Tab-separated table of C-alpha atoms and ligand atoms in Angstrom:
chain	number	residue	atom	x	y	z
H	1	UNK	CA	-10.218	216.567	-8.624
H	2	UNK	CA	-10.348	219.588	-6.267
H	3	UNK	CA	-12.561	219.120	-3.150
H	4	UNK	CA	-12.623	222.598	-1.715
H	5	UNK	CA	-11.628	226.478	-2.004
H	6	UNK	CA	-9.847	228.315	-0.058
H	7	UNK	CA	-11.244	231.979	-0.269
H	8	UNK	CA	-8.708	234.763	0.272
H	9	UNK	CA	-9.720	238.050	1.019
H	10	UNK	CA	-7.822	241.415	1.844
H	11	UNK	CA	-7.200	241.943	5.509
H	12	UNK	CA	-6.258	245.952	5.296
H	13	UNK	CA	-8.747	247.587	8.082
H	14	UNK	CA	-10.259	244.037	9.345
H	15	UNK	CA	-8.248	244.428	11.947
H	16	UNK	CA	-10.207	243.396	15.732
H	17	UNK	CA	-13.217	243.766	16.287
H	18	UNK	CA	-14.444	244.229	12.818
H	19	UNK	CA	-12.600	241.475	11.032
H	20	UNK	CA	-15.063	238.867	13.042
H	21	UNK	CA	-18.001	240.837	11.432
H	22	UNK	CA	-16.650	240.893	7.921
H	23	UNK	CA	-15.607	237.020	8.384
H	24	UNK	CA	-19.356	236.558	9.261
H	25	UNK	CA	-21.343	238.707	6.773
H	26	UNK	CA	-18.589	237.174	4.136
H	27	UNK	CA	-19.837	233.654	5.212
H	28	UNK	CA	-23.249	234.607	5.427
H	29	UNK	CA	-22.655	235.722	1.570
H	30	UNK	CA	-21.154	232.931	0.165
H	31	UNK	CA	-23.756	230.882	1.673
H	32	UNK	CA	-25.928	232.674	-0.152
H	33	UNK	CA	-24.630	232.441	-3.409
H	34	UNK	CA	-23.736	228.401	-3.234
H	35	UNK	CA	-27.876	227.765	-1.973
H	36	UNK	CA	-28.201	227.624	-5.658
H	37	UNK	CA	-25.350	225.527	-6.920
H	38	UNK	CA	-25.675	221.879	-7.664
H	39	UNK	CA	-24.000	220.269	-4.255
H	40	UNK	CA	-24.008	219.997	-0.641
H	41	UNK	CA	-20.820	222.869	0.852
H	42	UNK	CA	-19.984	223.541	4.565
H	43	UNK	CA	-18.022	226.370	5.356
H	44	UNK	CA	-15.134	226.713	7.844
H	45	UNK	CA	-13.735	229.410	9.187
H	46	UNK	CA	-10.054	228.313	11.073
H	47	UNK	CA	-7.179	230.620	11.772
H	48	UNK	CA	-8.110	233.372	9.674
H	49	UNK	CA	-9.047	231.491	6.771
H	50	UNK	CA	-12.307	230.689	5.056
H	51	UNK	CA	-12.566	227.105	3.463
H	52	UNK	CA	-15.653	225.805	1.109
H	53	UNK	CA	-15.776	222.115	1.479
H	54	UNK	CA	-17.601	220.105	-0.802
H	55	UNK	CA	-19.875	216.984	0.997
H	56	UNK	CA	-20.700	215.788	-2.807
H	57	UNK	CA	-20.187	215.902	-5.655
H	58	UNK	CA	-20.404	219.689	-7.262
H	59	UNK	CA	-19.889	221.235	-10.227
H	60	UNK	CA	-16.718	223.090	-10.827
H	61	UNK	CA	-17.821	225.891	-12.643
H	62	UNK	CA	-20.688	226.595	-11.940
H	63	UNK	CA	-19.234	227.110	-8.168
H	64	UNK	CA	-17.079	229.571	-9.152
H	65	UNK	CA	-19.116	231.551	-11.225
H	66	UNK	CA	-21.075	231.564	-8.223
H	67	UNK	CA	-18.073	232.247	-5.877
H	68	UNK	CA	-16.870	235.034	-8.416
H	69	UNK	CA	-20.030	237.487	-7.587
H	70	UNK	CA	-19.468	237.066	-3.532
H	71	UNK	CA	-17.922	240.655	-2.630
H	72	UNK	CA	-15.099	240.854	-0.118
H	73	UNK	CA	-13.567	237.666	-2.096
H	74	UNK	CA	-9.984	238.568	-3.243
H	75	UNK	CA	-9.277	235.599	-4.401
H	76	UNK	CA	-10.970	231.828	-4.714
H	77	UNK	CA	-8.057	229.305	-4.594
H	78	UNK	CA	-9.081	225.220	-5.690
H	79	UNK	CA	-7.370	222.710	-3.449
H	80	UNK	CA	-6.809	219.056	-3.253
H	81	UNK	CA	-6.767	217.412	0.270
H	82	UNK	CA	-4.542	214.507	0.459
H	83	UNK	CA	-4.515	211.695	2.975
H	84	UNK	CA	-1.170	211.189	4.595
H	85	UNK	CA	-0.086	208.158	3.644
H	86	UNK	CA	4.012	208.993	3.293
H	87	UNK	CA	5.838	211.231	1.652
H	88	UNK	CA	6.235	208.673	-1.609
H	89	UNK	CA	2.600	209.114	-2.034
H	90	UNK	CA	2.474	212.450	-1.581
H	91	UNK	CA	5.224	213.182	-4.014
H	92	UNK	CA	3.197	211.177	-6.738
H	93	UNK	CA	-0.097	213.321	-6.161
H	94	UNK	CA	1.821	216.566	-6.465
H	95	UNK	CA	3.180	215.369	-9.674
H	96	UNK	CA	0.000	214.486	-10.504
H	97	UNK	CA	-1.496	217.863	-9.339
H	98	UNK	CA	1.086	219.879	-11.687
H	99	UNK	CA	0.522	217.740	-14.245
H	100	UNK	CA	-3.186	218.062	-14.564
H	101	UNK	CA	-3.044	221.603	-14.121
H	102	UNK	CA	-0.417	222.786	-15.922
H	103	UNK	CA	0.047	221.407	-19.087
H	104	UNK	CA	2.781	223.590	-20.455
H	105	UNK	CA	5.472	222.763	-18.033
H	106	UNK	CA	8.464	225.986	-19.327
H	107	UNK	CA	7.511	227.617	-15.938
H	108	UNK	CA	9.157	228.785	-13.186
H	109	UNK	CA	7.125	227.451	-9.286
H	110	UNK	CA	8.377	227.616	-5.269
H	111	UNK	CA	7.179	225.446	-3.386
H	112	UNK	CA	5.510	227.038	-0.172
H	113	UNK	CA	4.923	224.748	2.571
H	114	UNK	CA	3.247	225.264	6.023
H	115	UNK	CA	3.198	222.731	8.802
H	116	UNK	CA	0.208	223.360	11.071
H	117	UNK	CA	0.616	219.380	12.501
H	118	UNK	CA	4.310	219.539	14.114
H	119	UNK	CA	4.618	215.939	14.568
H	120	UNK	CA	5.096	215.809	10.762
H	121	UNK	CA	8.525	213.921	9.775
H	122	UNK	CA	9.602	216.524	7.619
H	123	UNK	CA	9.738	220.763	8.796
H	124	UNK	CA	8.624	223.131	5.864
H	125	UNK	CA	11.914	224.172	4.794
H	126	UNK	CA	12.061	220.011	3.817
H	127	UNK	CA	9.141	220.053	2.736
H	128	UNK	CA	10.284	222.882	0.302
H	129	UNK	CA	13.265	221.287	-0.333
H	130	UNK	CA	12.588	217.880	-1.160
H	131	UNK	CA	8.817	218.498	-3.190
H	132	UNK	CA	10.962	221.297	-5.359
H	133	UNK	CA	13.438	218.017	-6.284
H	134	UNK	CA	10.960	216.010	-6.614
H	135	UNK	CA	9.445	218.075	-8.702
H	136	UNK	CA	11.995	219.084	-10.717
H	137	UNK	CA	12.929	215.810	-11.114
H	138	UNK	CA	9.672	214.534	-12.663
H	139	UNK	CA	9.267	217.942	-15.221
H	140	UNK	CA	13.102	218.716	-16.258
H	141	UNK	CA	11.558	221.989	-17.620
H	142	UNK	CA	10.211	223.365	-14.671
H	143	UNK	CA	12.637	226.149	-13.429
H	144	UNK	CA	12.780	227.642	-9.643
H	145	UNK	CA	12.335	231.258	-8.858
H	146	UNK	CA	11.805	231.980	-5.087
H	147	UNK	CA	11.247	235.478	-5.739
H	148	UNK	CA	8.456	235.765	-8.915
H	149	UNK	CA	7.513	232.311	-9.529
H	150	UNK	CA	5.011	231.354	-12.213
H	151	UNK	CA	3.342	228.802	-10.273
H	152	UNK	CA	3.281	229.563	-6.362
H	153	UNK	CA	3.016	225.682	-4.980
H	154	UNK	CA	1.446	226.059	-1.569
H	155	UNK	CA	1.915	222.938	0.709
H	156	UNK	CA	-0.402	222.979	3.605
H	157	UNK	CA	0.199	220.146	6.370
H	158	UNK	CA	-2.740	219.221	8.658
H	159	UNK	CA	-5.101	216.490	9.744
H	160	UNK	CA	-5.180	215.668	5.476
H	161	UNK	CA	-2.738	217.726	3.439
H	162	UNK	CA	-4.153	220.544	1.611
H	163	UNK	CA	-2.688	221.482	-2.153
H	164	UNK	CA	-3.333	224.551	-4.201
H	165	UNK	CA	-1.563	227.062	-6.247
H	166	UNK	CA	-4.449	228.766	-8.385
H	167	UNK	CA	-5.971	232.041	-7.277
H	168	UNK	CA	-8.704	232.711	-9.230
H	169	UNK	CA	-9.801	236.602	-9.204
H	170	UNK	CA	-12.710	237.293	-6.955
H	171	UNK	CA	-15.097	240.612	-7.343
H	172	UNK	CA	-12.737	242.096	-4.479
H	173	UNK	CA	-14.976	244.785	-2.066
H	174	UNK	CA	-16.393	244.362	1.087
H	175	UNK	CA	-19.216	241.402	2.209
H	176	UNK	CA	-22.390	242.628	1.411
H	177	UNK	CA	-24.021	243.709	5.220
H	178	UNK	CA	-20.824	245.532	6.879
H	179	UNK	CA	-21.738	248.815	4.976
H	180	UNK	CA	-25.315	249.179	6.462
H	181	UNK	CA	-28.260	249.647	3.653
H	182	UNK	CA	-29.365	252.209	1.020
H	183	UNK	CA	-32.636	252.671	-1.380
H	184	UNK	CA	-31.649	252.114	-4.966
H	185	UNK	CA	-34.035	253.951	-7.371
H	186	UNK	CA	-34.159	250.993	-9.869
H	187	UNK	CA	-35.503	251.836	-13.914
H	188	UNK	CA	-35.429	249.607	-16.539
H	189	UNK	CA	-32.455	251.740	-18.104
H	190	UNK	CA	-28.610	250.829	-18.257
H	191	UNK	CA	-27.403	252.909	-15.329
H	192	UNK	CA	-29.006	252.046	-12.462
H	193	UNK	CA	-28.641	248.515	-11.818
H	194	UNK	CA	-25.062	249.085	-12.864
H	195	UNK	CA	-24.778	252.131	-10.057
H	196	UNK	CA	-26.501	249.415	-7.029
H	197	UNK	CA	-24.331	247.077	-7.899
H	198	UNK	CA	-21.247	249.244	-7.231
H	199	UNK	CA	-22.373	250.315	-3.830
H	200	UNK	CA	-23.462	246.579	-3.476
H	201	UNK	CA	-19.421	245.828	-3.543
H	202	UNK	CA	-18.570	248.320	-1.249
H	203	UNK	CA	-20.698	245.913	1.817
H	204	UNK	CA	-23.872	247.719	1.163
H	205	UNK	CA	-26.987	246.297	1.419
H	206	UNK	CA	-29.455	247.532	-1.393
H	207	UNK	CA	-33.460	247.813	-1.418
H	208	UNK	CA	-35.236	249.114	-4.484
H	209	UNK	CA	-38.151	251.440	-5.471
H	210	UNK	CA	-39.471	251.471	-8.796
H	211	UNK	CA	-41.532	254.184	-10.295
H	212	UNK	CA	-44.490	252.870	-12.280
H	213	UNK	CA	-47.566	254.672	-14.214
H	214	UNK	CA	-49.654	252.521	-15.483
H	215	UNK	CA	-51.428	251.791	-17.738
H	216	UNK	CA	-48.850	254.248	-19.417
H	217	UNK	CA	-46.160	251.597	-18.434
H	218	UNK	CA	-46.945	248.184	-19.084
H	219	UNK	CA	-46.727	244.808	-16.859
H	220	UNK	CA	-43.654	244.236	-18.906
H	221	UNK	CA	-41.824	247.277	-18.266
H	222	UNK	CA	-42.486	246.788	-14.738
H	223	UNK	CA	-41.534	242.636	-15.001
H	224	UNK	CA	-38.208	243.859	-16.637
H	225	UNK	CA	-37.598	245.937	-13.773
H	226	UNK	CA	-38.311	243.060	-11.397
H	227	UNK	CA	-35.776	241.009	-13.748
H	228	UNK	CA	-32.673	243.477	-13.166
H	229	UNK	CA	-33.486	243.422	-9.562
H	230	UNK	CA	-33.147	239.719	-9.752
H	231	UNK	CA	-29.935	239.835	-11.633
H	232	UNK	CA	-28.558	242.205	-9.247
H	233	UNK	CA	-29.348	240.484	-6.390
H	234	UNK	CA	-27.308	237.422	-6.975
H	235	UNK	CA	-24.505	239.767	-6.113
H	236	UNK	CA	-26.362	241.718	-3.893
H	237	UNK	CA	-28.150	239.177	-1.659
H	238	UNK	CA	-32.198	239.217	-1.721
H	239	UNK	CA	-33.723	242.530	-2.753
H	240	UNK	CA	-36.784	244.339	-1.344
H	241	UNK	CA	-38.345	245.663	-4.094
H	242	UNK	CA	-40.770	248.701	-3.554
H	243	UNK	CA	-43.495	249.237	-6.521
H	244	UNK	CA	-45.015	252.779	-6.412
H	245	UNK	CA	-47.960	253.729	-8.466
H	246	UNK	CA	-46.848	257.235	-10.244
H	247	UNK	CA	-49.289	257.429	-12.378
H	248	UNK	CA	-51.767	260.188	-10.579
H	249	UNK	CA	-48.690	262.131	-9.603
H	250	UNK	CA	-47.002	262.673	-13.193
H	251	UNK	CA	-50.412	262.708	-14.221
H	252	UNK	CA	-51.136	265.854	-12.150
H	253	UNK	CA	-47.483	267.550	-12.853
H	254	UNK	CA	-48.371	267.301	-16.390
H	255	UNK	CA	-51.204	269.177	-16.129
H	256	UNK	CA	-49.949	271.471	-13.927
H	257	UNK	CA	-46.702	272.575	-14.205
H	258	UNK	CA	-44.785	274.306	-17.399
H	259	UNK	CA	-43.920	271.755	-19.822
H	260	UNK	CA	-39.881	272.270	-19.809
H	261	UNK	CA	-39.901	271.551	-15.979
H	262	UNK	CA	-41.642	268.473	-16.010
H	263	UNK	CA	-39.248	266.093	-15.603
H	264	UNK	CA	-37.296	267.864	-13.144
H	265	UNK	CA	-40.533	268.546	-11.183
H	266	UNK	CA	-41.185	264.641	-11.103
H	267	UNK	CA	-37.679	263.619	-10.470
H	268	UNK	CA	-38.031	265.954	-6.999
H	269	UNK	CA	-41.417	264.127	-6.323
H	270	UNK	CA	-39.363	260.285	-7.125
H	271	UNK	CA	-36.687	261.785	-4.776
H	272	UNK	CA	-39.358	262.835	-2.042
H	273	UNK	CA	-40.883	259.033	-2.227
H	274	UNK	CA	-37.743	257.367	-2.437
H	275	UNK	CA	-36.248	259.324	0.718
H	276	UNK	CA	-39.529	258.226	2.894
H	277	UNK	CA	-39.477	254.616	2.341
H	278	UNK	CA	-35.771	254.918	2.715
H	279	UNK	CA	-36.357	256.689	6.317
H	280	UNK	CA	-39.137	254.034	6.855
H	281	UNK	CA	-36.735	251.316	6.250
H	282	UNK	CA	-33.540	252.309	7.605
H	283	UNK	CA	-31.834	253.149	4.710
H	284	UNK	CA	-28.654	255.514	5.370
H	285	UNK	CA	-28.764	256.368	1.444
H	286	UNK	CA	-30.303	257.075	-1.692
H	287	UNK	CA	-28.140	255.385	-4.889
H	288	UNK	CA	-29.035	257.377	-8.767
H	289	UNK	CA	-27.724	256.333	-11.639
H	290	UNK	CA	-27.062	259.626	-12.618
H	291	UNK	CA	-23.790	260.581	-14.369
H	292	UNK	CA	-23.221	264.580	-15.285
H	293	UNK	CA	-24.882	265.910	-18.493
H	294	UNK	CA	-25.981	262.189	-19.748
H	295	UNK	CA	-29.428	263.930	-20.275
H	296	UNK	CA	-31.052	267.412	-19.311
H	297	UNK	CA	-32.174	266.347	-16.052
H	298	UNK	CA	-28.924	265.740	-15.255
H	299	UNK	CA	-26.577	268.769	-15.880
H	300	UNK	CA	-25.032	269.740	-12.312
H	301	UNK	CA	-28.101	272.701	-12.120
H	302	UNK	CA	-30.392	270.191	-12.332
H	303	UNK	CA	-28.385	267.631	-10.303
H	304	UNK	CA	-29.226	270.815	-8.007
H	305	UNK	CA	-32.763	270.906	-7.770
H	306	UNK	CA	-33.144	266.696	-7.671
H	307	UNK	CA	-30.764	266.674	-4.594
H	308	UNK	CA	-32.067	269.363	-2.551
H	309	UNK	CA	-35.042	268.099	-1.956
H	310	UNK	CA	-33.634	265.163	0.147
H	311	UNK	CA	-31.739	265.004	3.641
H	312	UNK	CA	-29.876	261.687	3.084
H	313	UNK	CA	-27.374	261.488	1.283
H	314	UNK	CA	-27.669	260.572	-2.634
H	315	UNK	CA	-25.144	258.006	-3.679
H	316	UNK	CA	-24.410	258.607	-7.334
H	317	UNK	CA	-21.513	256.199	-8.081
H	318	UNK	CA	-21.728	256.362	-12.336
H	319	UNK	CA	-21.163	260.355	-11.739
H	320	UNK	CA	-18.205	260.849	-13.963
H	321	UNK	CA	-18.693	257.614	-16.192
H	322	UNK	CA	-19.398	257.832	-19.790
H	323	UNK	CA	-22.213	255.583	-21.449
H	324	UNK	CA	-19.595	253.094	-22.924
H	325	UNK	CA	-18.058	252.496	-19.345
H	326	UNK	CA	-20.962	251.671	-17.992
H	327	UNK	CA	-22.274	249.441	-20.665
H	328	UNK	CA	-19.171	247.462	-20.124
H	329	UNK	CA	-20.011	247.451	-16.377
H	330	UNK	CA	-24.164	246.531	-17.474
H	331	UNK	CA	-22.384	243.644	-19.769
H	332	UNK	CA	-19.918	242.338	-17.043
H	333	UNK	CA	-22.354	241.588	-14.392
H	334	UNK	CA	-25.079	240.334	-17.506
H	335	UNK	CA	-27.315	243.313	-17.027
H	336	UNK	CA	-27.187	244.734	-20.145
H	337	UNK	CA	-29.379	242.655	-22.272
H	338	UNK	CA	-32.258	242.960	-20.439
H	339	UNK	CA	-31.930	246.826	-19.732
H	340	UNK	CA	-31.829	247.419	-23.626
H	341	UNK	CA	-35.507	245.578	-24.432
H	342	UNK	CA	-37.835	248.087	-25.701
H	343	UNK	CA	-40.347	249.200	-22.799
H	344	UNK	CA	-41.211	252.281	-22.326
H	345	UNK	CA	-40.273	254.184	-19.230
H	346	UNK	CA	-42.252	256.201	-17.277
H	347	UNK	CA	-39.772	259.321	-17.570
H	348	UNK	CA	-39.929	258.858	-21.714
H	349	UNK	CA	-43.621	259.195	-21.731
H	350	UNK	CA	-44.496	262.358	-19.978
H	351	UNK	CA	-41.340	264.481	-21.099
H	352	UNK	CA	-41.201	267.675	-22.736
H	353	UNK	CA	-39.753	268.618	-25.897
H	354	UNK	CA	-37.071	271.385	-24.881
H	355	UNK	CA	-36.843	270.217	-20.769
H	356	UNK	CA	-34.711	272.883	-18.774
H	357	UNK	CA	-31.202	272.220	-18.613
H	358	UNK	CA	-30.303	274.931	-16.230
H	359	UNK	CA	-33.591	275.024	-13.824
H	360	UNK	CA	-33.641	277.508	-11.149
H	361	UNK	CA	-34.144	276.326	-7.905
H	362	UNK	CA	-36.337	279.302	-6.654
H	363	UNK	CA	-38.513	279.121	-9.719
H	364	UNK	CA	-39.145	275.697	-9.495
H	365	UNK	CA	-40.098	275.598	-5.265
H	366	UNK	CA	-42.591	278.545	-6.246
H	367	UNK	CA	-44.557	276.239	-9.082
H	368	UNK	CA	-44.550	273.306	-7.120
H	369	UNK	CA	-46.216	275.913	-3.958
H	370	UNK	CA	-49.356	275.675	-6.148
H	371	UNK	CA	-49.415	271.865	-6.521
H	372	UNK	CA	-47.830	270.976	-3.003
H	373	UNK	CA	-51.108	270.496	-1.448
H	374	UNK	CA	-52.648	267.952	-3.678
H	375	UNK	CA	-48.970	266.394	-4.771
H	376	UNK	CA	-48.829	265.497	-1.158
H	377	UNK	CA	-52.024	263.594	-0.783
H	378	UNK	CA	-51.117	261.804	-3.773
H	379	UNK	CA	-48.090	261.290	-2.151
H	380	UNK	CA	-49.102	259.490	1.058
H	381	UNK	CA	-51.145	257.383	-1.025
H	382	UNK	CA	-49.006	256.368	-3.096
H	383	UNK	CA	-46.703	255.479	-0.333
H	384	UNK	CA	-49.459	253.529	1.218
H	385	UNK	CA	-50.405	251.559	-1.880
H	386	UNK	CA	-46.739	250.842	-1.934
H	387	UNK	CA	-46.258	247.001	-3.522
H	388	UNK	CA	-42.916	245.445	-1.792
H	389	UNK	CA	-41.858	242.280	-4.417
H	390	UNK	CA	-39.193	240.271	-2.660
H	391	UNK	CA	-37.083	239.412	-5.304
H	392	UNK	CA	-33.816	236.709	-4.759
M	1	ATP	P1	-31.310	254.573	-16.184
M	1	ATP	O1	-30.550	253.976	-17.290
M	1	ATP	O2	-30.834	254.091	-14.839
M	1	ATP	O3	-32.797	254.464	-16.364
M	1	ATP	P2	-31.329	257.134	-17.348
M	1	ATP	O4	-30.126	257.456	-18.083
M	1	ATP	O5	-32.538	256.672	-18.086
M	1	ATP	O6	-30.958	256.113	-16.202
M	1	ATP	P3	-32.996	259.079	-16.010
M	1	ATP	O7	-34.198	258.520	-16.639
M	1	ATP	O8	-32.765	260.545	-16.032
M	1	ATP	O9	-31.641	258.442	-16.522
M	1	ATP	O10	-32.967	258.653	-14.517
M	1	ATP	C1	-31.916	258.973	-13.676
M	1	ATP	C2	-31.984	258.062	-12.473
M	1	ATP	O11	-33.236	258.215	-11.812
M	1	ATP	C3	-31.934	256.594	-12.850
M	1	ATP	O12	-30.610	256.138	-12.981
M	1	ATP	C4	-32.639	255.956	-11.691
M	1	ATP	O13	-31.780	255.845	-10.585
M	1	ATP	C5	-33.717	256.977	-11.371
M	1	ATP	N1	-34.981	256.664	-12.076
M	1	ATP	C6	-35.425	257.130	-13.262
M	1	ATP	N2	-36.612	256.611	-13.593
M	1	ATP	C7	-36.971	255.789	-12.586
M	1	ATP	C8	-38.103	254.948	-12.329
M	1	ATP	N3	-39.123	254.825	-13.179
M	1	ATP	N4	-38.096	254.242	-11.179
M	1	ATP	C9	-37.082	254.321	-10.307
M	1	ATP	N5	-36.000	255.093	-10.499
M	1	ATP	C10	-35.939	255.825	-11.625
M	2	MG	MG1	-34.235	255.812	-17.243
């Protein structure tokens, strides 16, 4: 029945200039997500408005699950377009319209109606007038409320006549691309794909490094890794996917630095990495998913030593969430399931039994002085065995 959507998104600080590039990077987006929905879409952008057209036939669903993970969408409204063939006609498919989607007819509806062709017969306050009798007429239980109607009935007069009154929820946020870009340090856990996706919605664009130490992590540990970045990037756009070797740098921390400061020790050398692709890459950001006292290496003294070694910034958007908020996050955008299979993790392997909760800086910087030379060889190299997966 429908044959397009008219997407809605919030205008507050789109104003000028920069509403022409969030129009754009929102297009760009959508375009994006439809490539892999059944049927052929253009997209037109008139007056302020963004309309999907279908050029075949498509399937319903499927194109607004697709729609639904396209940030800076507010809302994703289904229309009809009717030929103008009189107002008779057009009566009868309005009837129709209501009567297909709304079964249950004990609501309240306005009729909204907006005459972009002026040489229409009838002005909009007609319009409004005569579709709301005719209306009324056909469904004796419908009721009009100008003020809080149930069903908002929006009339829309041009070349064909455009119908819709359902606003299905979009992600809201801004279009992926109009927030600049930020390295995502991506693990197989719960947290992290959850914490890109948020500053995803905000109009970031996201790249990824993974940490792996083989042949202590397996090919599946790191394929599960390059599975989350998938399912992140169908809200995220494509994904550049950096693969670091870790193995000869925990490998060497283990052996040379006290036991309770290992992790800490390698989460300042994942920081280091992370930072230098980011700077190699143009990412204004690093993005943890970190969240206060979840785990030793992150109480706020250790949050400490893991952000000082870095001059960007360090994006930790699952700060003050607790596990069960961002499960429900993991199981809203369908990461969830594959973040809880059973691989192990490159941070579970080499970890200590009692790790430091409350590190101190100073002590820390003077045990990695001894290992600073030979950490940053291993460093460089394994920044320039670096494997980039691009993952869409
Ligand atoms: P997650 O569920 O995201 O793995 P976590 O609760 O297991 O988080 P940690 O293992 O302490 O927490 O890691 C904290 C953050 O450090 C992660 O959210 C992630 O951003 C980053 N991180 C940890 N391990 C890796 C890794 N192997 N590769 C890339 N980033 C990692
Ligand atoms: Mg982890």
């Amino acid at each position: 029945m429908f044959t397009a959507f008219l997407i809605k998104y919030a205008e507050i600080g789109i104003k000028g200039k920069n509403r022409y590039l969030f129009e754009d990077a929102l297009i760009q987006q959508i375009k994006y997500a439809l490539k892999k929905c059944e049927g052929e879409f253009t997209i037109r952008k008139t007056m302020g408005r963004i309309f999907v057209e279908a050029q075949s036939t498509f399937d319903f669903d499927e194109t607004v699950e697709h729609l639904k993970r396209v940030f800076g969408i507010w809302g994703i409204c289904p229309v009809i377009y009717v030929e103008d063939e009189g107002w008779e006609k057009l009566c009868e498919r309005v009837v129709r319209y209501l009567d297909e989607v709304y079964p249950d007819k004990h609501k309240t509806f306005k009729v909204n109606a907006r005459r972009s062709r002026k040489n229409y017969p009838k002005d909009s306050m007609e319009i409004n007038r005569d579709m709301g009798e005719a209306l009324l007429k056909a469904f004796p239980e419908l009721q009009v409320d100008v003020h809080r109607p149930d069903i908002l009935l929006n009339i829309e007069v041009r070349e064909k006549i455009y119908v819709y009154s359902e606003i299905i929820p979009g992600p809201g946020g801004m279009p992926v691309g109009t927030g600049g870009k930020a390295m995502l340090l991506l693990s197989g856990g719960i947290d992290s794909p959850v914490a890109g996706y948020m500053i995803a919605k905000r109009g970031v664009k996201i790249d990824a490094v993974y940490f792996h130490a083989p042949p202590y992590t397996s090919d599946r540990a790191k394929q599960k890794v390059v599975d989350l970045a998938r399912l992140v990037s169908r809200y995220t756009g494509p994904i550049y996917l950096h693969v670091i070797n870790f193995t000869d740098i925990q490998l060497y921390i283990y052996e040379n630095a006290p036991h309770e400061e290992l992790t800490i020790i390698m989460r300042r050398y994942m920081m280091r990495i992370a930072e230098a692709i980011a700077k190699k890459t143009e990412c204004l950001g690093l993005i943890t998913g970190e969240s206060i006292g979840q785990v030793a290496s992150q109480t706020m003294n250790s949050l400490i030593a893991t952000n000082e070694v870095c001059e960007l910034p360090v994006y930790r958007p699952l700060i003050g969430f607790d596990k069960e908020e961002i499960v429900e996050v993991a199981k809203k955008i369908d990461t969830y399931e594959t973040s809880i299979q059973p691989f192990e993790d490159c941070c579970t392997i080499f970890v200590a039994k009692h790790p430091v909760t409350k590190p101190n800086v100073n002590i820390i910087r003077k045990h990695e002085k001894h290992m600073e030379e030979k950490l940053g060889e291993l460093m460089q190299t394994a920044l320039d065995t670096n494997e980039l997966i691009i993952v869409s």
